[in-house]
XYZ file of C-alpha atoms in Angstrom:
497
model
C 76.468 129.926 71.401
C 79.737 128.355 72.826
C 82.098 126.659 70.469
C 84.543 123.802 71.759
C 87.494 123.176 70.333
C 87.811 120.455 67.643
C 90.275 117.921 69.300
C 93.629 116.462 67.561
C 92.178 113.242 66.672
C 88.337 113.820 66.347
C 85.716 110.948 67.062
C 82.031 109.936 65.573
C 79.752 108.521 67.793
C 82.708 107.465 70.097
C 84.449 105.586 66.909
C 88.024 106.551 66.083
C 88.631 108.485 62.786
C 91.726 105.980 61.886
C 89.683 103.052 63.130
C 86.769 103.465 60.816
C 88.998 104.450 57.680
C 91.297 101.058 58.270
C 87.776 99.304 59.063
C 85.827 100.539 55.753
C 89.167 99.785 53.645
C 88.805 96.019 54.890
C 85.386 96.080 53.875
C 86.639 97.338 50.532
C 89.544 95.343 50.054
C 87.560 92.216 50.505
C 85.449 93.020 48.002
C 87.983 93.530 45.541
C 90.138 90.481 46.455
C 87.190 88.410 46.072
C 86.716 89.546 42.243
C 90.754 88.507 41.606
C 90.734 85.480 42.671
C 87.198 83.836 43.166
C 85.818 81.689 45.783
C 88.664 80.230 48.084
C 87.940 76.464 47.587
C 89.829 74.981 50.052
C 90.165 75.109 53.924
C 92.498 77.042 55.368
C 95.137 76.099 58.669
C 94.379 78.127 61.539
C 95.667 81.587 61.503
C 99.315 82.587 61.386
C 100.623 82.479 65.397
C 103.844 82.419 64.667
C 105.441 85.537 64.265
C 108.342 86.639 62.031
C 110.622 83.384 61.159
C 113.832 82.835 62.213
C 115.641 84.822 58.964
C 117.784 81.775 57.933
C 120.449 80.178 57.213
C 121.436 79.770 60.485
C 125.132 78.676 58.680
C 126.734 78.333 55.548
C 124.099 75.867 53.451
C 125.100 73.372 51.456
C 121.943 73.688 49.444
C 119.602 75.794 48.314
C 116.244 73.975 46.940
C 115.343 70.555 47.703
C 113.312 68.554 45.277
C 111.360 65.708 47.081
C 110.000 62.608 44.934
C 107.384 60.842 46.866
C 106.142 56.988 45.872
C 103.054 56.432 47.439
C 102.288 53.149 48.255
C 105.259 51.551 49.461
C 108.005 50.071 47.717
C 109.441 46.638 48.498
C 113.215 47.449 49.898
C 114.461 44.252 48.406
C 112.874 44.329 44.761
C 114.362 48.110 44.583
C 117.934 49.408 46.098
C 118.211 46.366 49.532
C 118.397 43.611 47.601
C 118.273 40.333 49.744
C 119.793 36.692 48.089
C 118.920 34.895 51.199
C 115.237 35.069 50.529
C 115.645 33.145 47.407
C 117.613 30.476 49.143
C 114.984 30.409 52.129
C 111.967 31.125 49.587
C 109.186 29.413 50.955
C 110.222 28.302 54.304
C 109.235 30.030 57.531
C 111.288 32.237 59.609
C 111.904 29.574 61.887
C 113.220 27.409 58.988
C 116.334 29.650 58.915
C 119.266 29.965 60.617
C 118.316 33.811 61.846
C 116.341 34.919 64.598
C 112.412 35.414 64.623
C 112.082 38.865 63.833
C 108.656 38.985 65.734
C 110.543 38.001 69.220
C 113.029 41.225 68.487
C 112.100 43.678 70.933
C 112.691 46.219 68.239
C 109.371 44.712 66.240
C 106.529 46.061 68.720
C 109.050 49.328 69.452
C 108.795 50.357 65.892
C 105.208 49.565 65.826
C 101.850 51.215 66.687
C 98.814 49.821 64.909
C 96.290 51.969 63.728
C 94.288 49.836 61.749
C 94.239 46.229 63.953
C 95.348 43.536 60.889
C 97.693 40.853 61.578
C 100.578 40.983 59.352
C 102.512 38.589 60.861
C 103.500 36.157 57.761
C 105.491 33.701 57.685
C 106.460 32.541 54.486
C 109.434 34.020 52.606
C 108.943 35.155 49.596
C 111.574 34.743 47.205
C 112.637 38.038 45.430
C 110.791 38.787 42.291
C 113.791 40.447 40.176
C 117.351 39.566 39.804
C 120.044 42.313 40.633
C 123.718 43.106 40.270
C 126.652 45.637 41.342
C 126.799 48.911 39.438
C 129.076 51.389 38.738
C 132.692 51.741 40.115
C 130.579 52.238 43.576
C 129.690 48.483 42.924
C 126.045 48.986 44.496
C 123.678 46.611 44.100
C 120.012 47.525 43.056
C 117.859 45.132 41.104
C 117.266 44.883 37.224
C 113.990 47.108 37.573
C 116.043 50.039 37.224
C 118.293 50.124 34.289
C 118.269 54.014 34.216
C 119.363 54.614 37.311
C 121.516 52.045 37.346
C 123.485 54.290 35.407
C 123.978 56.708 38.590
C 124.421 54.628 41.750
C 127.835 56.584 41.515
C 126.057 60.024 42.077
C 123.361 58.798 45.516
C 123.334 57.937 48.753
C 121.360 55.371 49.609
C 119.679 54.385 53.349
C 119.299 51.360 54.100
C 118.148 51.581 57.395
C 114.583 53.597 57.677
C 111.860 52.451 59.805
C 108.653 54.392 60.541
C 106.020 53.600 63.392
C 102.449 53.266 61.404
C 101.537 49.798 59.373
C 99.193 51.337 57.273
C 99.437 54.224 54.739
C 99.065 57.093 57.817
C 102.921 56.459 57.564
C 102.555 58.504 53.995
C 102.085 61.692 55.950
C 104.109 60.820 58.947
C 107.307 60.543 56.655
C 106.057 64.295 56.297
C 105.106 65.758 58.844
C 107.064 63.352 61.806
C 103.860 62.458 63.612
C 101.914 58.993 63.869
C 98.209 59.347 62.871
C 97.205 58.703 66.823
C 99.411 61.817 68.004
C 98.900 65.314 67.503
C 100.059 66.611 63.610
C 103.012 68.764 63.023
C 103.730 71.284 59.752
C 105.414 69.266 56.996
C 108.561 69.662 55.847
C 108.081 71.549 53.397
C 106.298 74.218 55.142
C 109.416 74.296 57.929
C 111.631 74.810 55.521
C 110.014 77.683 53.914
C 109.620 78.988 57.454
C 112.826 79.132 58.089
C 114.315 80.587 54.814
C 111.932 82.724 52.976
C 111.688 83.085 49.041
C 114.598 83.496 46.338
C 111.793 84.483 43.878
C 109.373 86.954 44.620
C 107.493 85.869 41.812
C 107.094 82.447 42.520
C 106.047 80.437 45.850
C 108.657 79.361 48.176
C 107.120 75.878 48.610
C 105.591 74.138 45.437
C 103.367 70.614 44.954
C 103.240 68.659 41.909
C 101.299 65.711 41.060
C 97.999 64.129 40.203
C 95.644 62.935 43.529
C 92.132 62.093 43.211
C 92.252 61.199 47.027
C 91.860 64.454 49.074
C 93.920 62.935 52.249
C 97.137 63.893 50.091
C 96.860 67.359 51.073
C 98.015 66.528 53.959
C 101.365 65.694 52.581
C 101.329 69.471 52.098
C 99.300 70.552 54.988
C 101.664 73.920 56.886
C 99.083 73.642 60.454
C 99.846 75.784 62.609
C 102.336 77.671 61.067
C 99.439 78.895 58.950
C 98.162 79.220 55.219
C 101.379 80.916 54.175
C 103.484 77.889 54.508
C 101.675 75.598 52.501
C 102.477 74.425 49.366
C 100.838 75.691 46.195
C 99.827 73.685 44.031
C 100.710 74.009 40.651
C 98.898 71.997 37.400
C 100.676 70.885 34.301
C 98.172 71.350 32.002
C 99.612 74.233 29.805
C 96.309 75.581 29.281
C 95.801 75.920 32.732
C 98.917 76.434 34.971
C 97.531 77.927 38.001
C 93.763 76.481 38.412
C 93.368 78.484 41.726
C 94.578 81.365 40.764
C 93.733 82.434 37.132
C 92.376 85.772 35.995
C 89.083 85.900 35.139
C 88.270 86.413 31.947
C 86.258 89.002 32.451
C 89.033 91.232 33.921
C 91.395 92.855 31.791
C 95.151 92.782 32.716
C 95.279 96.790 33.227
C 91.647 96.851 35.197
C 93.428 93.837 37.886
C 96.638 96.111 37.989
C 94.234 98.959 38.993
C 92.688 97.038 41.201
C 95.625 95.674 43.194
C 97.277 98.850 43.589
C 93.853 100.317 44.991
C 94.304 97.431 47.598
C 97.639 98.433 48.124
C 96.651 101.917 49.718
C 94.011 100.114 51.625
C 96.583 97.968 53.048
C 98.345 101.329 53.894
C 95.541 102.880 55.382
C 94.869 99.114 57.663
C 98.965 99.245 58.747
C 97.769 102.445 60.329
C 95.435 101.070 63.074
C 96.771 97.074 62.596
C 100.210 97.141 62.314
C 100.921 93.880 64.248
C 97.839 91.487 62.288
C 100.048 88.600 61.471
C 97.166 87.116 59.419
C 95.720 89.652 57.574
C 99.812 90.308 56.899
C 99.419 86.645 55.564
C 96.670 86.974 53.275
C 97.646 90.220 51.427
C 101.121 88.270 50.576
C 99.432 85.647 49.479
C 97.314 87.357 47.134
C 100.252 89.759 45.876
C 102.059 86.197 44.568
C 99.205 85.487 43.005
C 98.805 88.034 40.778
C 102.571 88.225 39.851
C 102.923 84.047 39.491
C 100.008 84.604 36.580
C 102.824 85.780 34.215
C 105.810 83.930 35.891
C 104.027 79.965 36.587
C 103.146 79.548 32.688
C 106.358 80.544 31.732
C 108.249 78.167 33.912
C 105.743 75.336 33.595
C 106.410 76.210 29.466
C 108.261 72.543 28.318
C 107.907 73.873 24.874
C 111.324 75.946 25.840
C 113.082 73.049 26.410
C 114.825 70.691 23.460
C 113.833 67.226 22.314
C 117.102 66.175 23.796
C 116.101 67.171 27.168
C 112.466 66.012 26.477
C 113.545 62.451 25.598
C 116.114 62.433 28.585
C 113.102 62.930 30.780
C 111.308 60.505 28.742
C 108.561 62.974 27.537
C 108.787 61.174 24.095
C 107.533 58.307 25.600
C 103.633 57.836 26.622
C 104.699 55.371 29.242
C 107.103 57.726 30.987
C 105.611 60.936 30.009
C 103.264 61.768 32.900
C 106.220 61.236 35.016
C 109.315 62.906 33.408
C 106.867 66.088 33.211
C 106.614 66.782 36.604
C 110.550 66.153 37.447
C 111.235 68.686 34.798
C 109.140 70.770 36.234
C 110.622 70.383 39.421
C 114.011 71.161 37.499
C 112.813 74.063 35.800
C 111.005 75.222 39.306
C 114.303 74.930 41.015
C 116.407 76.652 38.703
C 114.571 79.495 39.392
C 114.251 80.004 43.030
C 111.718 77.537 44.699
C 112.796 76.653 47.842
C 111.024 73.162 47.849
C 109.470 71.042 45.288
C 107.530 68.473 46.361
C 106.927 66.065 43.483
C 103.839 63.182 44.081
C 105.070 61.386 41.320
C 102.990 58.348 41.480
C 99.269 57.559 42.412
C 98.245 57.579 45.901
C 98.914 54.133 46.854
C 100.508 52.906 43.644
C 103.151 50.582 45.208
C 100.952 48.982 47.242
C 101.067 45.710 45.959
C 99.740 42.899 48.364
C 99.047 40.340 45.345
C 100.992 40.662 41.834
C 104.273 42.153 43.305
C 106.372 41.407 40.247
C 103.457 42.955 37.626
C 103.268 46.251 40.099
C 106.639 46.464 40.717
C 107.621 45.858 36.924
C 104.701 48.488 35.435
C 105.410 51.388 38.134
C 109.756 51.061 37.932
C 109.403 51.451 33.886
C 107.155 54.733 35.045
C 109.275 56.497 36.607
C 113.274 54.927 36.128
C 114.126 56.977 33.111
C 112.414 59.724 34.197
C 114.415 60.131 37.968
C 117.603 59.079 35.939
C 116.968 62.019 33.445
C 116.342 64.482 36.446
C 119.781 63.611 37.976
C 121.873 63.659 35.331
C 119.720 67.386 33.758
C 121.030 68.288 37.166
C 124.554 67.874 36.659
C 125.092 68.969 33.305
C 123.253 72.415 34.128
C 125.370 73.108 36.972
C 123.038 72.389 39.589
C 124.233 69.796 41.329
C 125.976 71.611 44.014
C 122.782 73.895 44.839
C 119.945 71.433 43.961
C 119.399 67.780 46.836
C 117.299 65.232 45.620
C 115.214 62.970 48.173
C 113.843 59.980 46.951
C 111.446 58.109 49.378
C 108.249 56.115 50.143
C 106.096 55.543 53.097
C 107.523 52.038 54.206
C 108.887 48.969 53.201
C 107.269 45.493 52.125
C 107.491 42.204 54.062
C 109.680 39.785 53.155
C 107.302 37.510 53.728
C 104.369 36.396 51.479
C 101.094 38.106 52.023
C 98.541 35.741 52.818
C 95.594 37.711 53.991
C 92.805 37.124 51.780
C 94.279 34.649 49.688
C 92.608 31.600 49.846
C 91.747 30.997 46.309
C 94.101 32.503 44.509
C 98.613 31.792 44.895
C 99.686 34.636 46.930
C 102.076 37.506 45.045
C 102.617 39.982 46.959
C 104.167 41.377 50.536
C 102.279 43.206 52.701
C 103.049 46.587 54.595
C 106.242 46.939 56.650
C 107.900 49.921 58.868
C 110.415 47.887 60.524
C 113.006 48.808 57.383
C 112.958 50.715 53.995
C 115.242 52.589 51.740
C 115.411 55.774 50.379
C 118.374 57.678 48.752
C 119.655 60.879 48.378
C 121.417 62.561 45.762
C 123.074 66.228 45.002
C 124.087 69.517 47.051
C 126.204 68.282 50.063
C 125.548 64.724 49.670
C 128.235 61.831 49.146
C 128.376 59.930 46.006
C 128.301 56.144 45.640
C 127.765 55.430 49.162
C 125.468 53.440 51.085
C 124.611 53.794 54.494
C 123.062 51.409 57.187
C 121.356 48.052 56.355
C 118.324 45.871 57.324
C 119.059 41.957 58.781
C 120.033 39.558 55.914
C 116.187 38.641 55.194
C 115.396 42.393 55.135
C 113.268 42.232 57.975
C 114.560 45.047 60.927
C 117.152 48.131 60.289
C 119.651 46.978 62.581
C 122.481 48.985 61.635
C 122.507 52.572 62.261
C 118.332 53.042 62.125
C 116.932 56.263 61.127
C 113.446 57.522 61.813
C 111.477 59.351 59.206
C 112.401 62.459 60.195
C 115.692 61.608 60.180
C 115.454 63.062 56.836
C 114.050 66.572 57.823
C 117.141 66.861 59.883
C 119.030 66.597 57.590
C 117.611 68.534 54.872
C 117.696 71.296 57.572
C 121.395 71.150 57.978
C 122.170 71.109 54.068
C 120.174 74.071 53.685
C 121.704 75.788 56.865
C 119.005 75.766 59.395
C 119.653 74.880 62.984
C 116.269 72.399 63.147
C 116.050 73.476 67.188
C 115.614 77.008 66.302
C 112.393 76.736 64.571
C 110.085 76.514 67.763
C 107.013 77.949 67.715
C 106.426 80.209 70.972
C 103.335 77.886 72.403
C 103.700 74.414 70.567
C 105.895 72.196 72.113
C 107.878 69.757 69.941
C 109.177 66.466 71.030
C 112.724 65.519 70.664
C 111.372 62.562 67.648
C 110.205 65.921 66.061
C 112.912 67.271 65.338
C 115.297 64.346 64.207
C 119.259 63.522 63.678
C 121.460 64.495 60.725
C 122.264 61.486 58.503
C 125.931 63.161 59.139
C 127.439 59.755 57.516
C 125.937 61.249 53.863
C 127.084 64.575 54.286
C 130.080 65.722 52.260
């Protein structure tokens, strides 16, 4: 009987010995990931195309983490940081009544706008402003009487005037994230870029990091990586101290030691899988993902712990307070997240659509500022005291403005109250690492109507975010997905210290 040789790298039925070990450890490994962690309950982005990321800063940052408060809703410009005396002396007349232009006739009005949803909100009427207002600080900025808090710290932001988005209706929530109108094709958030592009400063804890309360399931998409992939999206993190990490809890029915065991058995399989798939971006993806996990279980409920923190610092944030509470949790959470490494915070600290307020302006606008005023004031001046003002930017911002014009759709039984939407011009502000103090940049027309001086698109914003935390924006193509030039946005260099 005639023996052959056994070759170097034998085979089974024509199946490669390396293949079939890497193949039966992914059968294996999925079996044990799916006892840590439980049924994935959500939908993941398309898999991770994008190779390794650009290993920023690109340049000496100015900034580290970013903390992003989001009002959903809209805000009225002029009953918040643009205030506007001449609707009060024109309250009640038309547009034509005045001694300005028609802002409909400026070509700028259909250039800034794309309807989605076809509603006429061409009205007429001025609306007088709803709140009084006055200069502050030695700055002397002028915000209305709705925010005595923050009043306190016009000295420390810079405000813009001047924003203008392209959507008139509340699409523009997730353009002024991601950069795209709801009829063009989405782009990654901001969030997700900027995680991208810089990578963790805590292994323990995510890079990117959601906070808030949604019961409407379109606000993922404030959040929403696409095609950079599942990686790059931001984790959501609960408040509830009993619960810190609802997606990512161990079960009960695992002991600590038994789902230490178990991850470094997936470990070696991961080995063994590098062997025969050392290029697979996404399973590359998932195994990170899963290694967080299990190491934010002990890190999230110790930084989400507000029991460490003093009454002092409670009450600052107005914790003490069941009116503020809700809201001063989640900014010093933010803090807390910040302080130790998160990239990104992105704080929904409102309702979805809470400032939305086409009748009752002055109730809305009167209930949500008391919300959230001490609370933002608190988060600033925490900031400074603990040294992290020159490492820590603040962003502010809504979706769009509110006409400053009376709403009169639907109203024809009751007075009309309210202003409708508006992207023609809005304010947000910014505050911290990099940025100027007591400054305010650009403006809207004298009725509030257009951003005439020195207009900024939403992502205006990313841009410069990008160039506070030292990443050359342009650089963070994705081989495949072409960006357009609106994409990527200007520096607001006028803020920048």
């Amino acid at each position: 009987m005639k023996h052959h040789p056994i070759p170097n790298s034998p085979q089974c039925n024509h199946i490669h010995r390396r293949s079939f070990l890497a193949d039966f450890g992914f059968g294996a490994m999925g079996m044990a990931l799916s006892t840590l962690l439980g049924q994935e309950n959500h939908t993941q982005a398309a898999g991770n195309q994008t190779g390794d990321p650009t290993n920023g800063p690109h340049f000496t940052p100015k900034a580290k983490s970013v903390i992003w408060v989001f009002l959903s809703g809209g805000y009225s410009q002029m009953e918040t940081f643009d205030p506007k005396p001449e609707l009060n002396k024109y309250g009640g007349k038309t547009f034509s009544d005045t001694i300005y232009p028609d802002p409909f006739k400026d070509p700028r009005y259909m250039e800034r706008a794309r309807s989605v949803v076809m509603v006429k909100r061409e009205h007429s009427k001025i609306l007088p402003m709803q709140v009084g207002f006055k200069k502050h600080g030695e700055s002397g900025i002028e915000i209305t009487d709705w925010w005595p808090h923050l009043a306190t710290c016009v000295d420390d932001i810079s405000f813009v005037r001047s924003m203008y988005t392209t959507d008139n209706d509340h699409a523009a929530e997730f353009q002024i994230h991601h950069g795209r109108h709801k009829l063009d094709q989405k782009q990654p958030v901001v969030g997700s870029w900027l995680s991208y592009g810089l990578g963790s400063l805590n292994k323990n804890l995510p890079e990117y990091v959601f906070l808030g309360s949604y019961t409407d399931s379109r606000v993922k998409e404030n959040f929403n990586p696409d095609y950079l992939g599942p990686k790059y999206m931001g984790v959501e993190l609960s408040l509830d101290p009993k619960n810190p990490l609802p997606f990512g809890a161990r079960p009960k029915t695992v002991l600590k030691k038994e789902q230490a065991n178990q991850y470094s058995f997936i470990n070696e399989l991961n080995q063994i899988s590098a062997v025969e798939y050392p290029s697979d971006e996404k399973l590359r993806a998932r195994i990170n993902s899963y290694e967080l996990a299990y190491r934010m279980q002990s890190s999230v409920p110790e930084v989400l712990d507000m029991t460490e923190e003093t009454k002092e610092t409670q009450s600052l944030y107005g914790i003490d307070d069941k009116e503020t509470a809700a809201y001063g949790r989640r900014l010093l959470a933010a803090r807390r997240l910040a302080e130790r490494g998160v990239r990104y915070t992105q704080v929904y600290l409102s309702g979805y659509g809470e400032w939305d307020s086409h009748q009752k302006l002055k109730e809305n606008h009167t209930r949500s500022c008391k919300r959230v005023d001490k609370p933002i004031a608190g988060l600033l001046k925490d900031l400074k005291r603990r040294g992290m003002w020159d490492d820590t930017v603040v962003v502010f911002c809504t979706e769009f403005g509110r006409t400053p014009a009376v709403e009169v759709r639907g109203t024809t039984t009751k007075m009309p109250s309210g202003r409708d939407h508006h992207p023609h011009g809005f304010t947000i502000w910014f505050a911290g690492a990099g940025i100027k103090q007591g400054h305010v940049h650009g403006a809207t027309d004298e009725l509030g109507f257009h951003a005439v001086e020195s207009p900024h698109y939403v992502t205006d914003i990313h841009a410069t975010l990008y160039r506070l935390l030292g990443l050359d924006h342009h650089r963070l193509d994705i081989p495949g997905r072409k960006r357009l030039e609106i994409d990527y946005g200007k520096p607001i260099l006028d803020i920048i210290t």
